[in-house]
PDB file of N, CA and C in Angstrom:
ATOM      1  N   MET J   1       9.168  -6.422  -1.281  1.00  0.00           N
ATOM      2  CA  MET J   1      10.290  -5.666  -0.764  1.00  0.00           C
ATOM      3  C   MET J   1      10.553  -6.083   0.671  1.00  0.00           C
ATOM      4  N   GLU J   2      11.775  -6.301   1.000  1.00  0.00           N
ATOM      5  CA  GLU J   2      12.151  -6.744   2.328  1.00  0.00           C
ATOM      6  C   GLU J   2      12.304  -5.533   3.227  1.00  0.00           C
ATOM      7  N   HIS J   3      11.761  -5.628   4.434  1.00  0.00           N
ATOM      8  CA  HIS J   3      11.912  -4.558   5.408  1.00  0.00           C
ATOM      9  C   HIS J   3      12.648  -5.108   6.607  1.00  0.00           C
ATOM     10  N   THR J   4      13.680  -4.421   7.010  1.00  0.00           N
ATOM     11  CA  THR J   4      14.447  -4.892   8.151  1.00  0.00           C
ATOM     12  C   THR J   4      14.016  -4.148   9.394  1.00  0.00           C
ATOM     13  N   ALA J   5      14.193  -4.777  10.516  1.00  0.00           N
ATOM     14  CA  ALA J   5      13.845  -4.158  11.794  1.00  0.00           C
ATOM     15  C   ALA J   5      14.836  -3.042  12.094  1.00  0.00           C
ATOM     16  N   HIS J   6      14.404  -2.152  12.969  1.00  0.00           N
ATOM     17  CA  HIS J   6      15.265  -1.028  13.336  1.00  0.00           C
ATOM     18  C   HIS J   6      16.412  -1.488  14.203  1.00  0.00           C
ATOM     19  N   SER J   7      17.530  -0.841  14.030  1.00  0.00           N
ATOM     20  CA  SER J   7      18.659  -1.148  14.890  1.00  0.00           C
ATOM     21  C   SER J   7      18.624  -0.263  16.129  1.00  0.00           C
ATOM     22  N   GLY J   8      17.873   0.848  16.066  1.00  0.00           N
ATOM     23  CA  GLY J   8      17.797   1.739  17.211  1.00  0.00           C
ATOM     24  C   GLY J   8      18.965   2.697  17.286  1.00  0.00           C
ATOM     25  N   HIS J   9      19.730   2.821  16.223  1.00  0.00           N
ATOM     26  CA  HIS J   9      20.909   3.698  16.235  1.00  0.00           C
ATOM     27  C   HIS J   9      20.740   4.859  15.272  1.00  0.00           C
ATOM     28  N   GLY J  10      19.730   5.699  15.502  1.00  0.00           N
ATOM     29  CA  GLY J  10      19.565   6.902  14.696  1.00  0.00           C
ATOM     30  C   GLY J  10      18.946   6.672  13.339  1.00  0.00           C
ATOM     31  N   ASP J  11      18.312   5.516  13.129  1.00  0.00           N
ATOM     32  CA  ASP J  11      17.733   5.260  11.819  1.00  0.00           C
ATOM     33  C   ASP J  11      16.206   5.343  11.862  1.00  0.00           C
ATOM     34  N   HIS J  12      15.672   6.024  12.845  1.00  0.00           N
ATOM     35  CA  HIS J  12      14.229   6.141  12.995  1.00  0.00           C
ATOM     36  C   HIS J  12      13.690   7.309  12.181  1.00  0.00           C
ATOM     37  N   CYS J  13      12.351   7.328  12.034  1.00  0.00           N
ATOM     38  CA  CYS J  13      11.685   8.400  11.308  1.00  0.00           C
ATOM     39  C   CYS J  13      11.841   9.730  12.035  1.00  0.00           C
ATOM     40  N   SER J  14      11.824   9.704  13.358  1.00  0.00           N
ATOM     41  CA  SER J  14      11.981  10.940  14.125  1.00  0.00           C
ATOM     42  C   SER J  14      12.615  10.616  15.466  1.00  0.00           C
ATOM     43  N   ASP J  15      13.212  11.649  16.050  1.00  0.00           N
ATOM     44  CA  ASP J  15      13.792  11.444  17.378  1.00  0.00           C
ATOM     45  C   ASP J  15      12.714  11.682  18.429  1.00  0.00           C
ATOM     46  N   GLU J  16      13.088  11.717  19.688  1.00  0.00           N
ATOM     47  CA  GLU J  16      12.116  11.862  20.759  1.00  0.00           C
ATOM     48  C   GLU J  16      11.294  13.146  20.609  1.00  0.00           C
ATOM     49  N   ASN J  17      11.891  14.188  20.085  1.00  0.00           N
ATOM     50  CA  ASN J  17      11.201  15.466  19.916  1.00  0.00           C
ATOM     51  C   ASN J  17      10.493  15.579  18.574  1.00  0.00           C
ATOM     52  N   GLY J  18      10.623  14.570  17.743  1.00  0.00           N
ATOM     53  CA  GLY J  18       9.990  14.604  16.437  1.00  0.00           C
ATOM     54  C   GLY J  18      10.673  15.548  15.459  1.00  0.00           C
ATOM     55  N   GLU J  19      11.905  15.968  15.759  1.00  0.00           N
ATOM     56  CA  GLU J  19      12.561  16.980  14.926  1.00  0.00           C
ATOM     57  C   GLU J  19      13.402  16.392  13.804  1.00  0.00           C
ATOM     58  N   VAL J  20      14.158  15.344  14.087  1.00  0.00           N
ATOM     59  CA  VAL J  20      15.057  14.778  13.085  1.00  0.00           C
ATOM     60  C   VAL J  20      14.383  13.556  12.483  1.00  0.00           C
ATOM     61  N   ARG J  21      14.169  13.613  11.165  1.00  0.00           N
ATOM     62  CA  ARG J  21      13.547  12.458  10.517  1.00  0.00           C
ATOM     63  C   ARG J  21      14.497  11.907   9.480  1.00  0.00           C
ATOM     64  N   LYS J  22      14.680  10.609   9.507  1.00  0.00           N
ATOM     65  CA  LYS J  22      15.528   9.924   8.532  1.00  0.00           C
ATOM     66  C   LYS J  22      14.796   8.692   8.050  1.00  0.00           C
ATOM     67  N   SER J  23      15.118   8.280   6.841  1.00  0.00           N
ATOM     68  CA  SER J  23      14.575   7.012   6.365  1.00  0.00           C
ATOM     69  C   SER J  23      15.404   5.901   6.982  1.00  0.00           C
ATOM     70  N   HIS J  24      14.883   4.693   6.907  1.00  0.00           N
ATOM     71  CA  HIS J  24      15.667   3.556   7.381  1.00  0.00           C
ATOM     72  C   HIS J  24      15.514   2.424   6.375  1.00  0.00           C
ATOM     73  N   HIS J  25      16.077   2.660   5.204  1.00  0.00           N
ATOM     74  CA  HIS J  25      16.060   1.651   4.153  1.00  0.00           C
ATOM     75  C   HIS J  25      17.023   0.529   4.504  1.00  0.00           C
ATOM     76  N   SER J  26      16.661  -0.670   4.109  1.00  0.00           N
ATOM     77  CA  SER J  26      17.615  -1.770   4.218  1.00  0.00           C
ATOM     78  C   SER J  26      18.733  -1.481   3.228  1.00  0.00           C
ATOM     79  N   ASN J  27      19.881  -2.108   3.443  1.00  0.00           N
ATOM     80  CA  ASN J  27      20.995  -1.926   2.509  1.00  0.00           C
ATOM     81  C   ASN J  27      20.609  -2.380   1.108  1.00  0.00           C
ATOM     82  N   GLN J  28      19.809  -3.428   1.028  1.00  0.00           N
ATOM     83  CA  GLN J  28      19.363  -3.942  -0.272  1.00  0.00           C
ATOM     84  C   GLN J  28      18.510  -2.902  -0.995  1.00  0.00           C
ATOM     85  N   THR J  29      17.593  -2.276  -0.271  1.00  0.00           N
ATOM     86  CA  THR J  29      16.733  -1.248  -0.868  1.00  0.00           C
ATOM     87  C   THR J  29      17.556  -0.047  -1.290  1.00  0.00           C
ATOM     88  N   LYS J  30      18.467   0.379  -0.435  1.00  0.00           N
ATOM     89  CA  LYS J  30      19.301   1.540  -0.747  1.00  0.00           C
ATOM     90  C   LYS J  30      20.146   1.280  -1.990  1.00  0.00           C
ATOM     91  N   THR J  31      20.730   0.095  -2.084  1.00  0.00           N
ATOM     92  CA  THR J  31      21.532  -0.278  -3.257  1.00  0.00           C
ATOM     93  C   THR J  31      20.673  -0.269  -4.517  1.00  0.00           C
ATOM     94  N   ASN J  32      19.461  -0.812  -4.412  1.00  0.00           N
ATOM     95  CA  ASN J  32      18.529  -0.841  -5.539  1.00  0.00           C
ATOM     96  C   ASN J  32      18.189   0.581  -5.996  1.00  0.00           C
ATOM     97  N   LEU J  33      17.873   1.459  -5.044  1.00  0.00           N
ATOM     98  CA  LEU J  33      17.517   2.849  -5.382  1.00  0.00           C
ATOM     99  C   LEU J  33      18.687   3.573  -6.049  1.00  0.00           C
ATOM    100  N   ILE J  34      19.866   3.414  -5.491  1.00  0.00           N
ATOM    101  CA  ILE J  34      21.041   4.099  -6.047  1.00  0.00           C
ATOM    102  C   ILE J  34      21.348   3.580  -7.436  1.00  0.00           C
ATOM    103  N   SER J  35      21.226   2.271  -7.632  1.00  0.00           N
ATOM    104  CA  SER J  35      21.457   1.680  -8.948  1.00  0.00           C
ATOM    105  C   SER J  35      20.468   2.242  -9.973  1.00  0.00           C
ATOM    106  N   ARG J  36      19.194   2.309  -9.602  1.00  0.00           N
ATOM    107  CA  ARG J  36      18.183   2.857 -10.505  1.00  0.00           C
ATOM    108  C   ARG J  36      18.476   4.325 -10.830  1.00  0.00           C
ATOM    109  N   LEU J  37      18.850   5.095  -9.806  1.00  0.00           N
ATOM    110  CA  LEU J  37      19.131   6.521 -10.029  1.00  0.00           C
ATOM    111  C   LEU J  37      20.375   6.717 -10.881  1.00  0.00           C
ATOM    112  N   ASN J  38      21.369   5.851 -10.731  1.00  0.00           N
ATOM    113  CA  ASN J  38      22.553   5.936 -11.585  1.00  0.00           C
ATOM    114  C   ASN J  38      22.193   5.698 -13.052  1.00  0.00           C
ATOM    115  N   ARG J  39      21.299   4.714 -13.295  1.00  0.00           N
ATOM    116  CA  ARG J  39      20.848   4.456 -14.669  1.00  0.00           C
ATOM    117  C   ARG J  39      20.093   5.665 -15.219  1.00  0.00           C
ATOM    118  N   ILE J  40      19.235   6.255 -14.393  1.00  0.00           N
ATOM    119  CA  ILE J  40      18.462   7.425 -14.822  1.00  0.00           C
ATOM    120  C   ILE J  40      19.398   8.591 -15.127  1.00  0.00           C
ATOM    121  N   GLU J  41      20.397   8.768 -14.285  1.00  0.00           N
ATOM    122  CA  GLU J  41      21.394   9.815 -14.502  1.00  0.00           C
ATOM    123  C   GLU J  41      22.070   9.629 -15.864  1.00  0.00           C
ATOM    124  N   GLY J  42      22.404   8.388 -16.182  1.00  0.00           N
ATOM    125  CA  GLY J  42      23.009   8.083 -17.477  1.00  0.00           C
ATOM    126  C   GLY J  42      22.049   8.356 -18.622  1.00  0.00           C
ATOM    127  N   GLN J  43      20.771   8.031 -18.416  1.00  0.00           N
ATOM    128  CA  GLN J  43      19.770   8.301 -19.451  1.00  0.00           C
ATOM    129  C   GLN J  43      19.636   9.804 -19.697  1.00  0.00           C
ATOM    130  N   ILE J  44      19.685  10.597 -18.644  1.00  0.00           N
ATOM    131  CA  ILE J  44      19.565  12.046 -18.790  1.00  0.00           C
ATOM    132  C   ILE J  44      20.763  12.597 -19.556  1.00  0.00           C
ATOM    133  N   ARG J  45      21.956  12.093 -19.233  1.00  0.00           N
ATOM    134  CA  ARG J  45      23.140  12.510 -19.998  1.00  0.00           C
ATOM    135  C   ARG J  45      22.979  12.124 -21.465  1.00  0.00           C
ATOM    136  N   GLY J  46      22.392  10.946 -21.706  1.00  0.00           N
ATOM    137  CA  GLY J  46      22.137  10.501 -23.072  1.00  0.00           C
ATOM    138  C   GLY J  46      21.207  11.435 -23.822  1.00  0.00           C
ATOM    139  N   VAL J  47      20.171  11.921 -23.148  1.00  0.00           N
ATOM    140  CA  VAL J  47      19.230  12.856 -23.784  1.00  0.00           C
ATOM    141  C   VAL J  47      19.945  14.160 -24.119  1.00  0.00           C
ATOM    142  N   LYS J  48      20.786  14.643 -23.218  1.00  0.00           N
ATOM    143  CA  LYS J  48      21.546  15.867 -23.522  1.00  0.00           C
ATOM    144  C   LYS J  48      22.402  15.657 -24.761  1.00  0.00           C
ATOM    145  N   GLY J  49      23.042  14.485 -24.857  1.00  0.00           N
ATOM    146  CA  GLY J  49      23.849  14.173 -26.033  1.00  0.00           C
ATOM    147  C   GLY J  49      23.002  14.100 -27.293  1.00  0.00           C
ATOM    148  N   MET J  50      21.794  13.535 -27.176  1.00  0.00           N
ATOM    149  CA  MET J  50      20.889  13.444 -28.330  1.00  0.00           C
ATOM    150  C   MET J  50      20.524  14.841 -28.833  1.00  0.00           C
ATOM    151  N   ILE J  51      20.265  15.735 -27.900  1.00  0.00           N
ATOM    152  CA  ILE J  51      19.896  17.105 -28.285  1.00  0.00           C
ATOM    153  C   ILE J  51      21.088  17.809 -28.922  1.00  0.00           C
ATOM    154  N   GLU J  52      22.286  17.599 -28.364  1.00  0.00           N
ATOM    155  CA  GLU J  52      23.489  18.194 -28.945  1.00  0.00           C
ATOM    156  C   GLU J  52      23.719  17.711 -30.368  1.00  0.00           C
ATOM    157  N   LYS J  53      23.324  16.457 -30.648  1.00  0.00           N
ATOM    158  CA  LYS J  53      23.532  15.868 -31.982  1.00  0.00           C
ATOM    159  C   LYS J  53      22.328  16.068 -32.898  1.00  0.00           C
ATOM    160  N   ASP J  54      21.374  16.903 -32.460  1.00  0.00           N
ATOM    161  CA  ASP J  54      20.161  17.174 -33.251  1.00  0.00           C
ATOM    162  C   ASP J  54      19.402  15.901 -33.611  1.00  0.00           C
ATOM    163  N   THR J  55      19.319  14.982 -32.660  1.00  0.00           N
ATOM    164  CA  THR J  55      18.575  13.739 -32.868  1.00  0.00           C
ATOM    165  C   THR J  55      17.102  14.054 -33.109  1.00  0.00           C
ATOM    166  N   TYR J  56      16.474  13.261 -33.936  1.00  0.00           N
ATOM    167  CA  TYR J  56      15.062  13.424 -34.270  1.00  0.00           C
ATOM    168  C   TYR J  56      14.239  13.524 -32.982  1.00  0.00           C
ATOM    169  N   CYS J  57      13.371  14.543 -32.912  1.00  0.00           N
ATOM    170  CA  CYS J  57      12.637  14.870 -31.682  1.00  0.00           C
ATOM    171  C   CYS J  57      11.848  13.694 -31.116  1.00  0.00           C
ATOM    172  N   ASP J  58      11.219  12.906 -31.987  1.00  0.00           N
ATOM    173  CA  ASP J  58      10.415  11.793 -31.487  1.00  0.00           C
ATOM    174  C   ASP J  58      11.282  10.791 -30.726  1.00  0.00           C
ATOM    175  N   ASP J  59      12.497  10.581 -31.191  1.00  0.00           N
ATOM    176  CA  ASP J  59      13.410   9.678 -30.495  1.00  0.00           C
ATOM    177  C   ASP J  59      13.788  10.235 -29.122  1.00  0.00           C
ATOM    178  N   VAL J  60      14.004  11.537 -29.049  1.00  0.00           N
ATOM    179  CA  VAL J  60      14.330  12.181 -27.776  1.00  0.00           C
ATOM    180  C   VAL J  60      13.138  12.088 -26.829  1.00  0.00           C
ATOM    181  N   LEU J  61      11.955  12.355 -27.338  1.00  0.00           N
ATOM    182  CA  LEU J  61      10.746  12.298 -26.509  1.00  0.00           C
ATOM    183  C   LEU J  61      10.498  10.893 -25.974  1.00  0.00           C
ATOM    184  N   ASN J  62      10.766   9.877 -26.796  1.00  0.00           N
ATOM    185  CA  ASN J  62      10.615   8.504 -26.319  1.00  0.00           C
ATOM    186  C   ASN J  62      11.609   8.191 -25.200  1.00  0.00           C
ATOM    187  N   GLN J  63      12.805   8.726 -25.314  1.00  0.00           N
ATOM    188  CA  GLN J  63      13.803   8.529 -24.258  1.00  0.00           C
ATOM    189  C   GLN J  63      13.368   9.249 -22.981  1.00  0.00           C
ATOM    190  N   ILE J  64      12.783  10.433 -23.120  1.00  0.00           N
ATOM    191  CA  ILE J  64      12.280  11.173 -21.953  1.00  0.00           C
ATOM    192  C   ILE J  64      11.149  10.377 -21.281  1.00  0.00           C
ATOM    193  N   ALA J  65      10.275   9.781 -22.086  1.00  0.00           N
ATOM    194  CA  ALA J  65       9.195   8.955 -21.535  1.00  0.00           C
ATOM    195  C   ALA J  65       9.772   7.784 -20.740  1.00  0.00           C
ATOM    196  N   SER J  66      10.843   7.205 -21.240  1.00  0.00           N
ATOM    197  CA  SER J  66      11.501   6.102 -20.554  1.00  0.00           C
ATOM    198  C   SER J  66      12.075   6.559 -19.210  1.00  0.00           C
ATOM    199  N   ILE J  67      12.662   7.752 -19.197  1.00  0.00           N
ATOM    200  CA  ILE J  67      13.224   8.311 -17.962  1.00  0.00           C
ATOM    201  C   ILE J  67      12.113   8.569 -16.950  1.00  0.00           C
ATOM    202  N   GLN J  68      10.992   9.130 -17.416  1.00  0.00           N
ATOM    203  CA  GLN J  68       9.875   9.395 -16.507  1.00  0.00           C
ATOM    204  C   GLN J  68       9.351   8.097 -15.904  1.00  0.00           C
ATOM    205  N   SER J  69       9.265   7.058 -16.709  1.00  0.00           N
ATOM    206  CA  SER J  69       8.821   5.760 -16.226  1.00  0.00           C
ATOM    207  C   SER J  69       9.784   5.216 -15.171  1.00  0.00           C
ATOM    208  N   ALA J  70      11.076   5.362 -15.415  1.00  0.00           N
ATOM    209  CA  ALA J  70      12.085   4.894 -14.464  1.00  0.00           C
ATOM    210  C   ALA J  70      12.004   5.684 -13.156  1.00  0.00           C
ATOM    211  N   LEU J  71      11.783   6.981 -13.251  1.00  0.00           N
ATOM    212  CA  LEU J  71      11.635   7.805 -12.044  1.00  0.00           C
ATOM    213  C   LEU J  71      10.391   7.405 -11.266  1.00  0.00           C
ATOM    214  N   ASN J  72       9.314   7.100 -11.989  1.00  0.00           N
ATOM    215  CA  ASN J  72       8.097   6.636 -11.326  1.00  0.00           C
ATOM    216  C   ASN J  72       8.372   5.344 -10.559  1.00  0.00           C
ATOM    217  N   GLY J  73       9.200   4.474 -11.122  1.00  0.00           N
ATOM    218  CA  GLY J  73       9.565   3.237 -10.442  1.00  0.00           C
ATOM    219  C   GLY J  73      10.305   3.502  -9.142  1.00  0.00           C
ATOM    220  N   VAL J  74      11.208   4.469  -9.160  1.00  0.00           N
ATOM    221  CA  VAL J  74      11.934   4.856  -7.951  1.00  0.00           C
ATOM    222  C   VAL J  74      10.948   5.419  -6.925  1.00  0.00           C
ATOM    223  N   GLY J  75      10.038   6.271  -7.397  1.00  0.00           N
ATOM    224  CA  GLY J  75       9.044   6.854  -6.507  1.00  0.00           C
ATOM    225  C   GLY J  75       8.158   5.803  -5.868  1.00  0.00           C
ATOM    226  N   LYS J  76       7.735   4.804  -6.660  1.00  0.00           N
ATOM    227  CA  LYS J  76       6.881   3.737  -6.120  1.00  0.00           C
ATOM    228  C   LYS J  76       7.613   2.929  -5.061  1.00  0.00           C
ATOM    229  N   LEU J  77       8.880   2.620  -5.318  1.00  0.00           N
ATOM    230  CA  LEU J  77       9.675   1.863  -4.360  1.00  0.00           C
ATOM    231  C   LEU J  77       9.837   2.642  -3.053  1.00  0.00           C
ATOM    232  N   LEU J  78      10.137   3.931  -3.164  1.00  0.00           N
ATOM    233  CA  LEU J  78      10.278   4.772  -1.971  1.00  0.00           C
ATOM    234  C   LEU J  78       8.963   4.889  -1.222  1.00  0.00           C
ATOM    235  N   LEU J  79       7.871   5.064  -1.961  1.00  0.00           N
ATOM    236  CA  LEU J  79       6.552   5.196  -1.352  1.00  0.00           C
ATOM    237  C   LEU J  79       6.186   3.926  -0.591  1.00  0.00           C
ATOM    238  N   GLU J  80       6.420   2.779  -1.207  1.00  0.00           N
ATOM    239  CA  GLU J  80       6.111   1.512  -0.546  1.00  0.00           C
ATOM    240  C   GLU J  80       6.921   1.362   0.735  1.00  0.00           C
ATOM    241  N   ASN J  81       8.207   1.643   0.660  1.00  0.00           N
ATOM    242  CA  ASN J  81       9.071   1.531   1.832  1.00  0.00           C
ATOM    243  C   ASN J  81       8.620   2.502   2.923  1.00  0.00           C
ATOM    244  N   HIS J  82       8.270   3.709   2.531  1.00  0.00           N
ATOM    245  CA  HIS J  82       7.833   4.734   3.490  1.00  0.00           C
ATOM    246  C   HIS J  82       6.549   4.297   4.186  1.00  0.00           C
ATOM    247  N   MET J  83       5.606   3.768   3.418  1.00  0.00           N
ATOM    248  CA  MET J  83       4.327   3.347   3.999  1.00  0.00           C
ATOM    249  C   MET J  83       4.513   2.153   4.940  1.00  0.00           C
ATOM    250  N   ARG J  84       5.418   1.238   4.588  1.00  0.00           N
ATOM    251  CA  ARG J  84       5.622   0.039   5.411  1.00  0.00           C
ATOM    252  C   ARG J  84       6.450   0.321   6.660  1.00  0.00           C
ATOM    253  N   SER J  85       7.066   1.478   6.736  1.00  0.00           N
ATOM    254  CA  SER J  85       7.913   1.764   7.890  1.00  0.00           C
ATOM    255  C   SER J  85       7.444   3.028   8.609  1.00  0.00           C
ATOM    256  N   CYS J  86       7.870   4.175   8.148  1.00  0.00           N
ATOM    257  CA  CYS J  86       7.587   5.434   8.849  1.00  0.00           C
ATOM    258  C   CYS J  86       6.095   5.686   9.049  1.00  0.00           C
ATOM    259  N   VAL J  87       5.297   5.481   8.010  1.00  0.00           N
ATOM    260  CA  VAL J  87       3.874   5.800   8.110  1.00  0.00           C
ATOM    261  C   VAL J  87       3.211   4.919   9.169  1.00  0.00           C
ATOM    262  N   ILE J  88       3.479   3.619   9.122  1.00  0.00           N
ATOM    263  CA  ILE J  88       2.896   2.705  10.113  1.00  0.00           C
ATOM    264  C   ILE J  88       3.347   3.096  11.522  1.00  0.00           C
ATOM    265  N   GLU J  89       4.633   3.350  11.680  1.00  0.00           N
ATOM    266  CA  GLU J  89       5.164   3.692  13.006  1.00  0.00           C
ATOM    267  C   GLU J  89       4.541   4.967  13.542  1.00  0.00           C
ATOM    268  N   ARG J  90       4.411   5.968  12.675  1.00  0.00           N
ATOM    269  CA  ARG J  90       3.870   7.246  13.143  1.00  0.00           C
ATOM    270  C   ARG J  90       2.387   7.126  13.481  1.00  0.00           C
ATOM    271  N   ILE J  91       1.645   6.341  12.726  1.00  0.00           N
ATOM    272  CA  ILE J  91       0.229   6.119  13.056  1.00  0.00           C
ATOM    273  C   ILE J  91       0.126   5.382  14.394  1.00  0.00           C
ATOM    274  N   GLN J  92       0.949   4.362  14.571  1.00  0.00           N
ATOM    275  CA  GLN J  92       0.918   3.593  15.819  1.00  0.00           C
ATOM    276  C   GLN J  92       1.282   4.451  17.028  1.00  0.00           C
ATOM    277  N   SER J  93       2.097   5.489  16.814  1.00  0.00           N
ATOM    278  CA  SER J  93       2.455   6.361  17.942  1.00  0.00           C
ATOM    279  C   SER J  93       1.511   7.554  18.050  1.00  0.00           C
ATOM    280  N   GLY J  94       0.410   7.518  17.294  1.00  0.00           N
ATOM    281  CA  GLY J  94      -0.626   8.548  17.421  1.00  0.00           C
ATOM    282  C   GLY J  94      -0.427   9.770  16.542  1.00  0.00           C
ATOM    283  N   GLU J  95       0.562   9.757  15.668  1.00  0.00           N
ATOM    284  CA  GLU J  95       0.825  10.904  14.792  1.00  0.00           C
ATOM    285  C   GLU J  95       0.028  10.762  13.497  1.00  0.00           C
ATOM    286  N   HIS J  96      -1.272  10.979  13.578  1.00  0.00           N
ATOM    287  CA  HIS J  96      -2.146  10.767  12.430  1.00  0.00           C
ATOM    288  C   HIS J  96      -1.980  11.833  11.338  1.00  0.00           C
ATOM    289  N   GLU J  97      -1.276  12.914  11.646  1.00  0.00           N
ATOM    290  CA  GLU J  97      -1.009  13.933  10.621  1.00  0.00           C
ATOM    291  C   GLU J  97      -0.142  13.393   9.499  1.00  0.00           C
ATOM    292  N   VAL J  98       0.493  12.244   9.717  1.00  0.00           N
ATOM    293  CA  VAL J  98       1.302  11.629   8.669  1.00  0.00           C
ATOM    294  C   VAL J  98       0.433  11.293   7.453  1.00  0.00           C
ATOM    295  N   ILE J  99      -0.855  11.033   7.663  1.00  0.00           N
ATOM    296  CA  ILE J  99      -1.758  10.726   6.545  1.00  0.00           C
ATOM    297  C   ILE J  99      -1.884  11.940   5.632  1.00  0.00           C
ATOM    298  N   ASP J 100      -2.093  13.131   6.217  1.00  0.00           N
ATOM    299  CA  ASP J 100      -2.191  14.347   5.403  1.00  0.00           C
ATOM    300  C   ASP J 100      -0.880  14.614   4.666  1.00  0.00           C
ATOM    301  N   GLU J 101       0.239  14.414   5.354  1.00  0.00           N
ATOM    302  CA  GLU J 101       1.556  14.596   4.746  1.00  0.00           C
ATOM    303  C   GLU J 101       1.709  13.665   3.547  1.00  0.00           C
ATOM    304  N   LEU J 102       1.310  12.403   3.737  1.00  0.00           N
ATOM    305  CA  LEU J 102       1.434  11.406   2.675  1.00  0.00           C
ATOM    306  C   LEU J 102       0.521  11.745   1.492  1.00  0.00           C
ATOM    307  N   LEU J 103      -0.695  12.182   1.770  1.00  0.00           N
ATOM    308  CA  LEU J 103      -1.626  12.537   0.684  1.00  0.00           C
ATOM    309  C   LEU J 103      -1.095  13.698  -0.151  1.00  0.00           C
ATOM    310  N   ILE J 104      -0.509  14.684   0.497  1.00  0.00           N
ATOM    311  CA  ILE J 104       0.087  15.818  -0.229  1.00  0.00           C
ATOM    312  C   ILE J 104       1.218  15.318  -1.133  1.00  0.00           C
ATOM    313  N   THR J 105       2.043  14.442  -0.597  1.00  0.00           N
ATOM    314  CA  THR J 105       3.169  13.905  -1.374  1.00  0.00           C
ATOM    315  C   THR J 105       2.676  13.070  -2.554  1.00  0.00           C
ATOM    316  N   VAL J 106       1.664  12.221  -2.330  1.00  0.00           N
ATOM    317  CA  VAL J 106       1.123  11.392  -3.403  1.00  0.00           C
ATOM    318  C   VAL J 106       0.535  12.272  -4.502  1.00  0.00           C
ATOM    319  N   ASN J 107      -0.147  13.349  -4.116  1.00  0.00           N
ATOM    320  CA  ASN J 107      -0.682  14.281  -5.107  1.00  0.00           C
ATOM    321  C   ASN J 107       0.432  14.901  -5.957  1.00  0.00           C
ATOM    322  N   LYS J 108       1.556  15.220  -5.330  1.00  0.00           N
ATOM    323  CA  LYS J 108       2.697  15.765  -6.081  1.00  0.00           C
ATOM    324  C   LYS J 108       3.244  14.720  -7.053  1.00  0.00           C
ATOM    325  N   LEU J 109       3.339  13.465  -6.575  1.00  0.00           N
ATOM    326  CA  LEU J 109       3.859  12.385  -7.428  1.00  0.00           C
ATOM    327  C   LEU J 109       2.972  12.130  -8.632  1.00  0.00           C
ATOM    328  N   MET J 110       1.673  12.336  -8.469  1.00  0.00           N
ATOM    329  CA  MET J 110       0.720  11.989  -9.522  1.00  0.00           C
ATOM    330  C   MET J 110       0.412  13.135 -10.476  1.00  0.00           C
ATOM    331  N   LYS J 111       1.083  14.267 -10.326  1.00  0.00           N
ATOM    332  CA  LYS J 111       0.856  15.410 -11.225  1.00  0.00           C
ATOM    333  C   LYS J 111       1.209  15.070 -12.643  1.00  0.00           C
TER     334      LYS J 111
END
């Protein structure tokens, strides 16, 4: 995954007071994430249609498994980007609490 340098125009993890936090995805990463989420959105609409048409449950469950896998892919991409940018920056600036924050988030992802 390509990581671009900061432009310094409000795309940092936090401001001087640590209050405003934003991601700073490259345009390529953002496009990739949105494309994946659009596909997932379509898959979810497809599952609703399958249920409306009384599709065989195993087929619906397999489609749900596919959606979960796709969501996991989005989560992994976001996690990698977060670790390569915000997490490193916050550790370098002495904000070691980011590790606890990240561990809590990873635990939620792995439920």
